[in-house]
């Protein structure tokens, strides 16, 4: 089984590379570029979901499942990987300010110009409430994170509310109207109702990226059978974001990376073991002309 998996992974990488690519080029030591400078230059950035350092399905003495674990040392280790342009800390399911502080502290042990951009995804406005979301955006940015991701933004009115949280926090948000900004504000469309409002949402000023959550949108549209419809909707989100001057982020794997890049997604978000994601990022960098 292990040998078969390795063969399948190798085959996927070969398909991504194409017959004319040079395998040796993938092993050149990359140089560090954080995501925000890349996006400002119109480039593509590669990042990963920050992996929990706790064993999968770990429980306490009473049998309760333990939450994800993120440590300063773990953040420092990830920050030393020059392939990572950004780190995506997903706290949507369970917000943990201590995790944010550990990530910031670990990354701060690297020089400012030699560490990845830290983006923190928080719970939805609907679930947490506007006041709590406002406070979390302010606290995360005050702690030193580079940006905040707000998921499941449902309407243009909610997009204006979300963008306002960053303004109230005094953040210098990078946006089409503020190219010198230093903070990333990302809003996510993940519901059918929001898809119908994407153009109005893209017209809201004051934020950096408009992206589509393909997994959540697929489920909301009816499950796996609706995956092609969800993919098409996400591509429309990317198109309206691009017209408004904003990049879009999208998850990718060995089967989808080339397609995501060819369609114009400029934030490629990967999940998995470091060896696997490193290999895919090297392929992706080759595809976009980064050495």
PDB file of C-alpha atoms in Angstrom:
ATOM      1  CA  UNK A   1       0.000   0.000   0.000  1.00  0.00           C
ATOM      2  CA  UNK A   2       2.793   2.442   0.880  1.00  0.00           C
ATOM      3  CA  UNK A   3       4.655   1.689  -2.342  1.00  0.00           C
ATOM      4  CA  UNK A   4       1.431   2.116  -4.318  1.00  0.00           C
ATOM      5  CA  UNK A   5       0.748   5.489  -2.668  1.00  0.00           C
ATOM      6  CA  UNK A   6       4.275   6.678  -3.448  1.00  0.00           C
ATOM      7  CA  UNK A   7       3.896   5.574  -7.061  1.00  0.00           C
ATOM      8  CA  UNK A   8       0.567   7.393  -7.339  1.00  0.00           C
ATOM      9  CA  UNK A   9       2.062  10.556  -5.863  1.00  0.00           C
ATOM     10  CA  UNK A  10       5.015  10.358  -8.233  1.00  0.00           C
ATOM     11  CA  UNK A  11       2.662   9.898 -11.169  1.00  0.00           C
ATOM     12  CA  UNK A  12       0.614  12.934 -10.128  1.00  0.00           C
ATOM     13  CA  UNK A  13       3.740  15.055  -9.913  1.00  0.00           C
ATOM     14  CA  UNK A  14       4.904  13.810 -13.328  1.00  0.00           C
ATOM     15  CA  UNK A  15       1.568  14.848 -14.839  1.00  0.00           C
ATOM     16  CA  UNK A  16       1.849  18.271 -13.212  1.00  0.00           C
ATOM     17  CA  UNK A  17       5.382  18.746 -14.465  1.00  0.00           C
ATOM     18  CA  UNK A  18       4.742  17.682 -18.031  1.00  0.00           C
ATOM     19  CA  UNK A  19       7.213  15.921 -20.241  1.00  0.00           C
ATOM     20  CA  UNK A  20       9.313  19.001 -20.935  1.00  0.00           C
ATOM     21  CA  UNK A  21      10.004  20.135 -17.377  1.00  0.00           C
ATOM     22  CA  UNK A  22      13.360  19.656 -15.746  1.00  0.00           C
ATOM     23  CA  UNK A  23      13.134  17.556 -12.544  1.00  0.00           C
ATOM     24  CA  UNK A  24      16.397  19.004 -11.249  1.00  0.00           C
ATOM     25  CA  UNK A  25      14.908  22.485 -11.322  1.00  0.00           C
ATOM     26  CA  UNK A  26      12.504  21.426  -8.580  1.00  0.00           C
ATOM     27  CA  UNK A  27      15.347  20.869  -6.150  1.00  0.00           C
ATOM     28  CA  UNK A  28      16.956  24.304  -6.388  1.00  0.00           C
ATOM     29  CA  UNK A  29      16.879  25.929  -2.953  1.00  0.00           C
ATOM     30  CA  UNK A  30      14.104  28.548  -3.126  1.00  0.00           C
ATOM     31  CA  UNK A  31      14.295  32.072  -1.798  1.00  0.00           C
ATOM     32  CA  UNK A  32      11.763  33.459   0.670  1.00  0.00           C
ATOM     33  CA  UNK A  33       9.036  35.805  -0.525  1.00  0.00           C
ATOM     34  CA  UNK A  34       6.055  36.496   1.740  1.00  0.00           C
ATOM     35  CA  UNK A  35       2.575  36.396   0.234  1.00  0.00           C
ATOM     36  CA  UNK A  36       1.676  40.074   0.451  1.00  0.00           C
ATOM     37  CA  UNK A  37       4.635  41.354  -1.624  1.00  0.00           C
ATOM     38  CA  UNK A  38       3.883  38.656  -4.187  1.00  0.00           C
ATOM     39  CA  UNK A  39       0.234  39.664  -4.454  1.00  0.00           C
ATOM     40  CA  UNK A  40       1.185  43.312  -4.722  1.00  0.00           C
ATOM     41  CA  UNK A  41       3.346  42.398  -7.718  1.00  0.00           C
ATOM     42  CA  UNK A  42       0.600  40.306  -9.338  1.00  0.00           C
ATOM     43  CA  UNK A  43       2.285  37.028  -8.440  1.00  0.00           C
ATOM     44  CA  UNK A  44       1.112  33.714  -7.035  1.00  0.00           C
ATOM     45  CA  UNK A  45       1.637  32.709  -3.406  1.00  0.00           C
ATOM     46  CA  UNK A  46       1.721  29.200  -1.957  1.00  0.00           C
ATOM     47  CA  UNK A  47       0.758  28.327   1.595  1.00  0.00           C
ATOM     48  CA  UNK A  48      -0.549  25.590   3.854  1.00  0.00           C
ATOM     49  CA  UNK A  49      -3.126  25.038   6.544  1.00  0.00           C
ATOM     50  CA  UNK A  50      -1.110  25.160   9.769  1.00  0.00           C
ATOM     51  CA  UNK A  51      -1.107  21.536  10.974  1.00  0.00           C
ATOM     52  CA  UNK A  52      -2.073  20.722  14.542  1.00  0.00           C
ATOM     53  CA  UNK A  53       0.817  19.366  16.578  1.00  0.00           C
ATOM     54  CA  UNK A  54      -1.496  17.136  18.564  1.00  0.00           C
ATOM     55  CA  UNK A  55      -1.935  13.502  17.559  1.00  0.00           C
ATOM     56  CA  UNK A  56      -5.123  12.921  15.524  1.00  0.00           C
ATOM     57  CA  UNK A  57      -8.160  12.057  17.652  1.00  0.00           C
ATOM     58  CA  UNK A  58      -6.221  12.559  20.910  1.00  0.00           C
ATOM     59  CA  UNK A  59      -8.436  12.583  24.007  1.00  0.00           C
ATOM     60  CA  UNK A  60      -8.142  13.615  27.647  1.00  0.00           C
ATOM     61  CA  UNK A  61      -8.498  11.291  30.636  1.00  0.00           C
ATOM     62  CA  UNK A  62     -12.286  11.499  30.407  1.00  0.00           C
ATOM     63  CA  UNK A  63     -12.291  10.557  26.736  1.00  0.00           C
ATOM     64  CA  UNK A  64     -13.074  14.031  25.442  1.00  0.00           C
ATOM     65  CA  UNK A  65     -11.421  14.905  22.163  1.00  0.00           C
ATOM     66  CA  UNK A  66      -8.671  17.472  22.604  1.00  0.00           C
ATOM     67  CA  UNK A  67      -8.555  20.638  20.494  1.00  0.00           C
ATOM     68  CA  UNK A  68      -5.803  21.309  17.939  1.00  0.00           C
ATOM     69  CA  UNK A  69      -2.433  22.329  19.337  1.00  0.00           C
ATOM     70  CA  UNK A  70      -0.227  25.081  17.943  1.00  0.00           C
ATOM     71  CA  UNK A  71       3.058  26.006  19.622  1.00  0.00           C
ATOM     72  CA  UNK A  72       5.701  28.685  19.275  1.00  0.00           C
ATOM     73  CA  UNK A  73       8.316  26.093  18.337  1.00  0.00           C
ATOM     74  CA  UNK A  74       6.031  24.617  15.716  1.00  0.00           C
ATOM     75  CA  UNK A  75       5.498  28.063  14.217  1.00  0.00           C
ATOM     76  CA  UNK A  76       9.235  28.692  14.222  1.00  0.00           C
ATOM     77  CA  UNK A  77       9.824  25.420  12.372  1.00  0.00           C
ATOM     78  CA  UNK A  78       7.226  26.252   9.724  1.00  0.00           C
ATOM     79  CA  UNK A  79       8.654  29.736   9.381  1.00  0.00           C
ATOM     80  CA  UNK A  80      12.061  28.288   8.528  1.00  0.00           C
ATOM     81  CA  UNK A  81      10.643  26.613   5.390  1.00  0.00           C
ATOM     82  CA  UNK A  82      11.427  28.990   2.490  1.00  0.00           C
ATOM     83  CA  UNK A  83       8.788  27.344   0.295  1.00  0.00           C
ATOM     84  CA  UNK A  84       5.952  28.747   2.405  1.00  0.00           C
ATOM     85  CA  UNK A  85       4.771  32.187   1.336  1.00  0.00           C
ATOM     86  CA  UNK A  86       1.945  32.168   3.875  1.00  0.00           C
ATOM     87  CA  UNK A  87       0.503  30.147   6.738  1.00  0.00           C
ATOM     88  CA  UNK A  88      -3.252  29.724   7.096  1.00  0.00           C
ATOM     89  CA  UNK A  89      -4.221  29.231  10.746  1.00  0.00           C
ATOM     90  CA  UNK A  90      -7.757  27.865  10.704  1.00  0.00           C
ATOM     91  CA  UNK A  91      -9.579  28.784  13.915  1.00  0.00           C
ATOM     92  CA  UNK A  92     -13.062  28.864  12.391  1.00  0.00           C
ATOM     93  CA  UNK A  93     -14.251  25.825  14.332  1.00  0.00           C
ATOM     94  CA  UNK A  94     -12.710  26.805  17.661  1.00  0.00           C
ATOM     95  CA  UNK A  95     -11.202  30.218  18.248  1.00  0.00           C
ATOM     96  CA  UNK A  96      -7.987  30.188  20.295  1.00  0.00           C
ATOM     97  CA  UNK A  97      -6.189  33.485  20.889  1.00  0.00           C
ATOM     98  CA  UNK A  98      -3.325  31.632  22.567  1.00  0.00           C
ATOM     99  CA  UNK A  99      -2.689  29.805  19.304  1.00  0.00           C
ATOM    100  CA  UNK A 100      -2.460  33.143  17.486  1.00  0.00           C
ATOM    101  CA  UNK A 101       0.064  34.438  20.011  1.00  0.00           C
ATOM    102  CA  UNK A 102       2.159  31.267  19.752  1.00  0.00           C
ATOM    103  CA  UNK A 103       2.213  31.502  15.960  1.00  0.00           C
ATOM    104  CA  UNK A 104       3.199  35.177  16.022  1.00  0.00           C
ATOM    105  CA  UNK A 105       5.948  34.552  18.593  1.00  0.00           C
ATOM    106  CA  UNK A 106       7.401  31.606  16.675  1.00  0.00           C
ATOM    107  CA  UNK A 107       7.459  33.477  13.377  1.00  0.00           C
ATOM    108  CA  UNK A 108       8.923  36.578  15.043  1.00  0.00           C
ATOM    109  CA  UNK A 109      12.076  34.578  15.754  1.00  0.00           C
ATOM    110  CA  UNK A 110      12.838  34.906  12.024  1.00  0.00           C
ATOM    111  CA  UNK A 111      13.874  38.210  10.422  1.00  0.00           C
ATOM    112  CA  UNK A 112      10.932  40.319   9.266  1.00  0.00           C
ATOM    113  CA  UNK A 113      11.756  39.813   5.607  1.00  0.00           C
ATOM    114  CA  UNK A 114      12.313  36.088   5.946  1.00  0.00           C
ATOM    115  CA  UNK A 115       9.068  34.711   7.318  1.00  0.00           C
ATOM    116  CA  UNK A 116       5.743  33.778   5.748  1.00  0.00           C
ATOM    117  CA  UNK A 117       2.598  35.890   5.960  1.00  0.00           C
ATOM    118  CA  UNK A 118       0.329  34.717   8.808  1.00  0.00           C
ATOM    119  CA  UNK A 119      -3.396  34.662   8.025  1.00  0.00           C
ATOM    120  CA  UNK A 120      -5.892  33.699  10.743  1.00  0.00           C
ATOM    121  CA  UNK A 121      -9.361  32.405   9.876  1.00  0.00           C
ATOM    122  CA  UNK A 122     -11.905  33.109  12.603  1.00  0.00           C
ATOM    123  CA  UNK A 123     -15.494  31.930  13.253  1.00  0.00           C
ATOM    124  CA  UNK A 124     -18.287  33.374  11.148  1.00  0.00           C
ATOM    125  CA  UNK A 125     -20.050  36.631  11.926  1.00  0.00           C
ATOM    126  CA  UNK A 126     -23.300  34.687  12.032  1.00  0.00           C
ATOM    127  CA  UNK A 127     -21.998  32.267  14.688  1.00  0.00           C
ATOM    128  CA  UNK A 128     -19.926  34.651  16.800  1.00  0.00           C
ATOM    129  CA  UNK A 129     -21.863  37.868  16.425  1.00  0.00           C
ATOM    130  CA  UNK A 130     -20.639  41.220  15.148  1.00  0.00           C
ATOM    131  CA  UNK A 131     -19.255  42.446  18.467  1.00  0.00           C
ATOM    132  CA  UNK A 132     -17.191  39.315  19.089  1.00  0.00           C
ATOM    133  CA  UNK A 133     -15.909  39.272  15.503  1.00  0.00           C
ATOM    134  CA  UNK A 134     -14.951  42.941  15.720  1.00  0.00           C
ATOM    135  CA  UNK A 135     -13.015  42.276  18.937  1.00  0.00           C
ATOM    136  CA  UNK A 136     -11.258  39.242  17.478  1.00  0.00           C
ATOM    137  CA  UNK A 137     -10.095  41.104  14.366  1.00  0.00           C
ATOM    138  CA  UNK A 138      -8.661  43.846  16.560  1.00  0.00           C
ATOM    139  CA  UNK A 139      -6.979  41.405  18.961  1.00  0.00           C
ATOM    140  CA  UNK A 140      -5.437  39.272  16.201  1.00  0.00           C
ATOM    141  CA  UNK A 141      -3.946  42.251  14.411  1.00  0.00           C
ATOM    142  CA  UNK A 142      -2.762  43.793  17.684  1.00  0.00           C
ATOM    143  CA  UNK A 143      -1.004  40.501  18.482  1.00  0.00           C
ATOM    144  CA  UNK A 144       1.013  40.794  15.272  1.00  0.00           C
ATOM    145  CA  UNK A 145      -0.711  38.568  12.712  1.00  0.00           C
ATOM    146  CA  UNK A 146      -0.535  39.783   9.118  1.00  0.00           C
ATOM    147  CA  UNK A 147      -4.174  39.281   8.263  1.00  0.00           C
ATOM    148  CA  UNK A 148      -7.583  37.923   9.160  1.00  0.00           C
ATOM    149  CA  UNK A 149      -9.897  35.717   7.103  1.00  0.00           C
ATOM    150  CA  UNK A 150     -13.656  36.024   7.698  1.00  0.00           C
ATOM    151  CA  UNK A 151     -15.548  32.977   6.390  1.00  0.00           C
ATOM    152  CA  UNK A 152     -19.147  32.576   5.193  1.00  0.00           C
ATOM    153  CA  UNK A 153     -19.754  36.241   4.415  1.00  0.00           C
ATOM    154  CA  UNK A 154     -23.339  36.047   3.216  1.00  0.00           C
ATOM    155  CA  UNK A 155     -24.273  39.444   1.736  1.00  0.00           C
ATOM    156  CA  UNK A 156     -22.811  42.699   0.494  1.00  0.00           C
ATOM    157  CA  UNK A 157     -24.064  44.330   3.687  1.00  0.00           C
ATOM    158  CA  UNK A 158     -22.149  41.784   5.745  1.00  0.00           C
ATOM    159  CA  UNK A 159     -19.086  42.364   3.572  1.00  0.00           C
ATOM    160  CA  UNK A 160     -19.277  46.082   4.410  1.00  0.00           C
ATOM    161  CA  UNK A 161     -19.616  45.202   8.086  1.00  0.00           C
ATOM    162  CA  UNK A 162     -16.581  42.897   7.880  1.00  0.00           C
ATOM    163  CA  UNK A 163     -14.448  45.470   6.078  1.00  0.00           C
ATOM    164  CA  UNK A 164     -15.458  47.967   8.735  1.00  0.00           C
ATOM    165  CA  UNK A 165     -13.975  45.784  11.473  1.00  0.00           C
ATOM    166  CA  UNK A 166     -10.517  46.324   9.987  1.00  0.00           C
ATOM    167  CA  UNK A 167     -11.052  50.070   9.669  1.00  0.00           C
ATOM    168  CA  UNK A 168     -12.215  50.268  13.282  1.00  0.00           C
ATOM    169  CA  UNK A 169      -9.098  48.342  14.333  1.00  0.00           C
ATOM    170  CA  UNK A 170      -6.949  51.021  12.673  1.00  0.00           C
ATOM    171  CA  UNK A 171      -5.506  48.502  10.216  1.00  0.00           C
ATOM    172  CA  UNK A 172      -3.663  49.687   7.122  1.00  0.00           C
ATOM    173  CA  UNK A 173      -5.428  47.208   4.832  1.00  0.00           C
ATOM    174  CA  UNK A 174      -3.950  46.425   1.442  1.00  0.00           C
ATOM    175  CA  UNK A 175      -6.708  46.886  -1.137  1.00  0.00           C
ATOM    176  CA  UNK A 176      -7.179  48.115  -4.705  1.00  0.00           C
ATOM    177  CA  UNK A 177      -7.637  51.618  -3.278  1.00  0.00           C
ATOM    178  CA  UNK A 178      -4.669  51.331  -0.908  1.00  0.00           C
ATOM    179  CA  UNK A 179      -1.765  49.587  -2.677  1.00  0.00           C
ATOM    180  CA  UNK A 180       0.667  50.536   0.089  1.00  0.00           C
ATOM    181  CA  UNK A 181      -1.336  48.676   2.757  1.00  0.00           C
ATOM    182  CA  UNK A 182       0.350  46.174   5.042  1.00  0.00           C
ATOM    183  CA  UNK A 183      -2.576  44.112   6.399  1.00  0.00           C
ATOM    184  CA  UNK A 184      -4.466  41.366   4.566  1.00  0.00           C
ATOM    185  CA  UNK A 185      -8.254  41.289   4.960  1.00  0.00           C
ATOM    186  CA  UNK A 186      -9.856  38.303   3.244  1.00  0.00           C
ATOM    187  CA  UNK A 187     -13.581  37.590   2.895  1.00  0.00           C
ATOM    188  CA  UNK A 188     -14.947  34.208   1.843  1.00  0.00           C
ATOM    189  CA  UNK A 189     -18.025  33.280  -0.181  1.00  0.00           C
ATOM    190  CA  UNK A 190     -19.218  29.816   0.847  1.00  0.00           C
ATOM    191  CA  UNK A 191     -23.007  29.869   0.533  1.00  0.00           C
ATOM    192  CA  UNK A 192     -25.368  29.853  -2.487  1.00  0.00           C
ATOM    193  CA  UNK A 193     -26.981  33.115  -1.370  1.00  0.00           C
ATOM    194  CA  UNK A 194     -23.601  34.821  -1.280  1.00  0.00           C
ATOM    195  CA  UNK A 195     -22.812  33.537  -4.773  1.00  0.00           C
ATOM    196  CA  UNK A 196     -25.757  35.524  -6.086  1.00  0.00           C
ATOM    197  CA  UNK A 197     -24.338  38.672  -4.438  1.00  0.00           C
ATOM    198  CA  UNK A 198     -20.706  38.206  -5.460  1.00  0.00           C
ATOM    199  CA  UNK A 199     -20.547  41.265  -7.719  1.00  0.00           C
ATOM    200  CA  UNK A 200     -21.980  43.545  -5.041  1.00  0.00           C
ATOM    201  CA  UNK A 201     -19.590  42.021  -2.498  1.00  0.00           C
ATOM    202  CA  UNK A 202     -16.617  42.567  -4.815  1.00  0.00           C
ATOM    203  CA  UNK A 203     -17.605  46.230  -5.119  1.00  0.00           C
ATOM    204  CA  UNK A 204     -17.325  46.760  -1.340  1.00  0.00           C
ATOM    205  CA  UNK A 205     -14.125  48.750  -0.613  1.00  0.00           C
ATOM    206  CA  UNK A 206     -11.593  48.163   2.123  1.00  0.00           C
ATOM    207  CA  UNK A 207     -10.444  44.567   1.866  1.00  0.00           C
ATOM    208  CA  UNK A 208      -7.762  42.562   0.082  1.00  0.00           C
ATOM    209  CA  UNK A 209      -8.958  39.174  -1.194  1.00  0.00           C
ATOM    210  CA  UNK A 210     -12.348  37.752  -2.139  1.00  0.00           C
ATOM    211  CA  UNK A 211     -12.182  33.965  -2.132  1.00  0.00           C
ATOM    212  CA  UNK A 212     -14.478  30.969  -2.414  1.00  0.00           C
ATOM    213  CA  UNK A 213     -14.636  28.029   0.011  1.00  0.00           C
ATOM    214  CA  UNK A 214     -15.110  25.136  -2.374  1.00  0.00           C
ATOM    215  CA  UNK A 215     -15.738  22.462   0.268  1.00  0.00           C
ATOM    216  CA  UNK A 216     -18.395  24.391   2.178  1.00  0.00           C
ATOM    217  CA  UNK A 217     -20.035  25.652  -1.007  1.00  0.00           C
ATOM    218  CA  UNK A 218     -20.206  22.142  -2.483  1.00  0.00           C
ATOM    219  CA  UNK A 219     -21.977  20.853   0.624  1.00  0.00           C
ATOM    220  CA  UNK A 220     -24.310  23.848   0.744  1.00  0.00           C
ATOM    221  CA  UNK A 221     -25.267  23.297  -2.899  1.00  0.00           C
ATOM    222  CA  UNK A 222     -26.206  19.669  -2.292  1.00  0.00           C
ATOM    223  CA  UNK A 223     -23.051  17.605  -1.872  1.00  0.00           C
ATOM    224  CA  UNK A 224     -20.587  15.816  -4.122  1.00  0.00           C
ATOM    225  CA  UNK A 225     -22.943  15.628  -7.102  1.00  0.00           C
ATOM    226  CA  UNK A 226     -22.932  19.431  -7.179  1.00  0.00           C
ATOM    227  CA  UNK A 227     -19.130  19.727  -7.185  1.00  0.00           C
ATOM    228  CA  UNK A 228     -18.968  20.922 -10.835  1.00  0.00           C
ATOM    229  CA  UNK A 229     -21.531  23.649 -10.084  1.00  0.00           C
ATOM    230  CA  UNK A 230     -19.560  24.731  -7.013  1.00  0.00           C
ATOM    231  CA  UNK A 231     -16.324  24.821  -9.023  1.00  0.00           C
ATOM    232  CA  UNK A 232     -17.998  26.994 -11.644  1.00  0.00           C
ATOM    233  CA  UNK A 233     -19.340  29.338  -8.962  1.00  0.00           C
ATOM    234  CA  UNK A 234     -15.898  29.657  -7.389  1.00  0.00           C
ATOM    235  CA  UNK A 235     -14.409  30.509 -10.748  1.00  0.00           C
ATOM    236  CA  UNK A 236     -16.990  33.260 -11.174  1.00  0.00           C
ATOM    237  CA  UNK A 237     -16.005  34.591  -7.750  1.00  0.00           C
ATOM    238  CA  UNK A 238     -12.375  34.640  -8.872  1.00  0.00           C
ATOM    239  CA  UNK A 239     -13.336  36.497 -12.048  1.00  0.00           C
ATOM    240  CA  UNK A 240     -15.339  39.232 -10.310  1.00  0.00           C
ATOM    241  CA  UNK A 241     -12.599  39.607  -7.699  1.00  0.00           C
ATOM    242  CA  UNK A 242     -10.001  40.021 -10.431  1.00  0.00           C
ATOM    243  CA  UNK A 243     -12.113  42.671 -12.146  1.00  0.00           C
ATOM    244  CA  UNK A 244     -12.265  44.516  -8.836  1.00  0.00           C
ATOM    245  CA  UNK A 245      -8.467  44.324  -8.516  1.00  0.00           C
ATOM    246  CA  UNK A 246      -8.300  41.573  -5.891  1.00  0.00           C
ATOM    247  CA  UNK A 247      -6.693  38.121  -5.975  1.00  0.00           C
ATOM    248  CA  UNK A 248      -8.504  34.951  -4.911  1.00  0.00           C
ATOM    249  CA  UNK A 249      -7.288  32.038  -2.824  1.00  0.00           C
ATOM    250  CA  UNK A 250      -8.268  28.414  -3.456  1.00  0.00           C
ATOM    251  CA  UNK A 251      -7.395  25.036  -1.989  1.00  0.00           C
ATOM    252  CA  UNK A 252      -5.342  22.765  -4.250  1.00  0.00           C
ATOM    253  CA  UNK A 253      -3.840  19.280  -4.318  1.00  0.00           C
ATOM    254  CA  UNK A 254      -1.893  17.114  -6.760  1.00  0.00           C
ATOM    255  CA  UNK A 255      -4.988  16.577  -8.890  1.00  0.00           C
ATOM    256  CA  UNK A 256      -6.071  20.228  -9.044  1.00  0.00           C
ATOM    257  CA  UNK A 257      -2.941  22.372  -8.717  1.00  0.00           C
ATOM    258  CA  UNK A 258      -2.261  22.886 -12.427  1.00  0.00           C
ATOM    259  CA  UNK A 259      -5.917  23.716 -13.096  1.00  0.00           C
ATOM    260  CA  UNK A 260      -6.087  26.185 -10.200  1.00  0.00           C
ATOM    261  CA  UNK A 261      -3.001  27.995 -11.444  1.00  0.00           C
ATOM    262  CA  UNK A 262      -4.162  28.039 -15.075  1.00  0.00           C
ATOM    263  CA  UNK A 263      -7.506  29.515 -14.041  1.00  0.00           C
ATOM    264  CA  UNK A 264      -5.805  32.428 -12.331  1.00  0.00           C
ATOM    265  CA  UNK A 265      -6.031  31.724  -8.601  1.00  0.00           C
ATOM    266  CA  UNK A 266      -3.162  33.613  -6.989  1.00  0.00           C
ATOM    267  CA  UNK A 267      -3.343  32.091  -3.517  1.00  0.00           C
ATOM    268  CA  UNK A 268      -2.808  28.316  -3.603  1.00  0.00           C
ATOM    269  CA  UNK A 269      -3.669  26.677  -0.275  1.00  0.00           C
ATOM    270  CA  UNK A 270      -2.423  23.140   0.407  1.00  0.00           C
ATOM    271  CA  UNK A 271      -3.040  20.604   3.150  1.00  0.00           C
ATOM    272  CA  UNK A 272      -1.052  17.578   4.232  1.00  0.00           C
ATOM    273  CA  UNK A 273       2.301  16.366   5.476  1.00  0.00           C
ATOM    274  CA  UNK A 274       5.224  18.721   4.931  1.00  0.00           C
ATOM    275  CA  UNK A 275       7.017  16.437   2.475  1.00  0.00           C
ATOM    276  CA  UNK A 276       3.889  16.254   0.329  1.00  0.00           C
ATOM    277  CA  UNK A 277       3.106  19.957   0.377  1.00  0.00           C
ATOM    278  CA  UNK A 278       6.755  20.887  -0.239  1.00  0.00           C
ATOM    279  CA  UNK A 279       6.774  18.743  -3.380  1.00  0.00           C
ATOM    280  CA  UNK A 280       3.579  20.319  -4.669  1.00  0.00           C
ATOM    281  CA  UNK A 281       4.764  23.835  -3.930  1.00  0.00           C
ATOM    282  CA  UNK A 282       7.972  23.199  -5.855  1.00  0.00           C
ATOM    283  CA  UNK A 283       5.853  22.066  -8.796  1.00  0.00           C
ATOM    284  CA  UNK A 284       3.582  25.082  -8.452  1.00  0.00           C
ATOM    285  CA  UNK A 285       6.494  27.489  -8.318  1.00  0.00           C
ATOM    286  CA  UNK A 286       7.854  25.947 -11.500  1.00  0.00           C
ATOM    287  CA  UNK A 287       4.473  26.356 -13.195  1.00  0.00           C
ATOM    288  CA  UNK A 288       4.282  30.074 -12.357  1.00  0.00           C
ATOM    289  CA  UNK A 289       7.905  30.740 -13.231  1.00  0.00           C
ATOM    290  CA  UNK A 290       9.302  31.078  -9.720  1.00  0.00           C
ATOM    291  CA  UNK A 291      12.711  29.505  -9.004  1.00  0.00           C
TER     292      UNK A 291
END
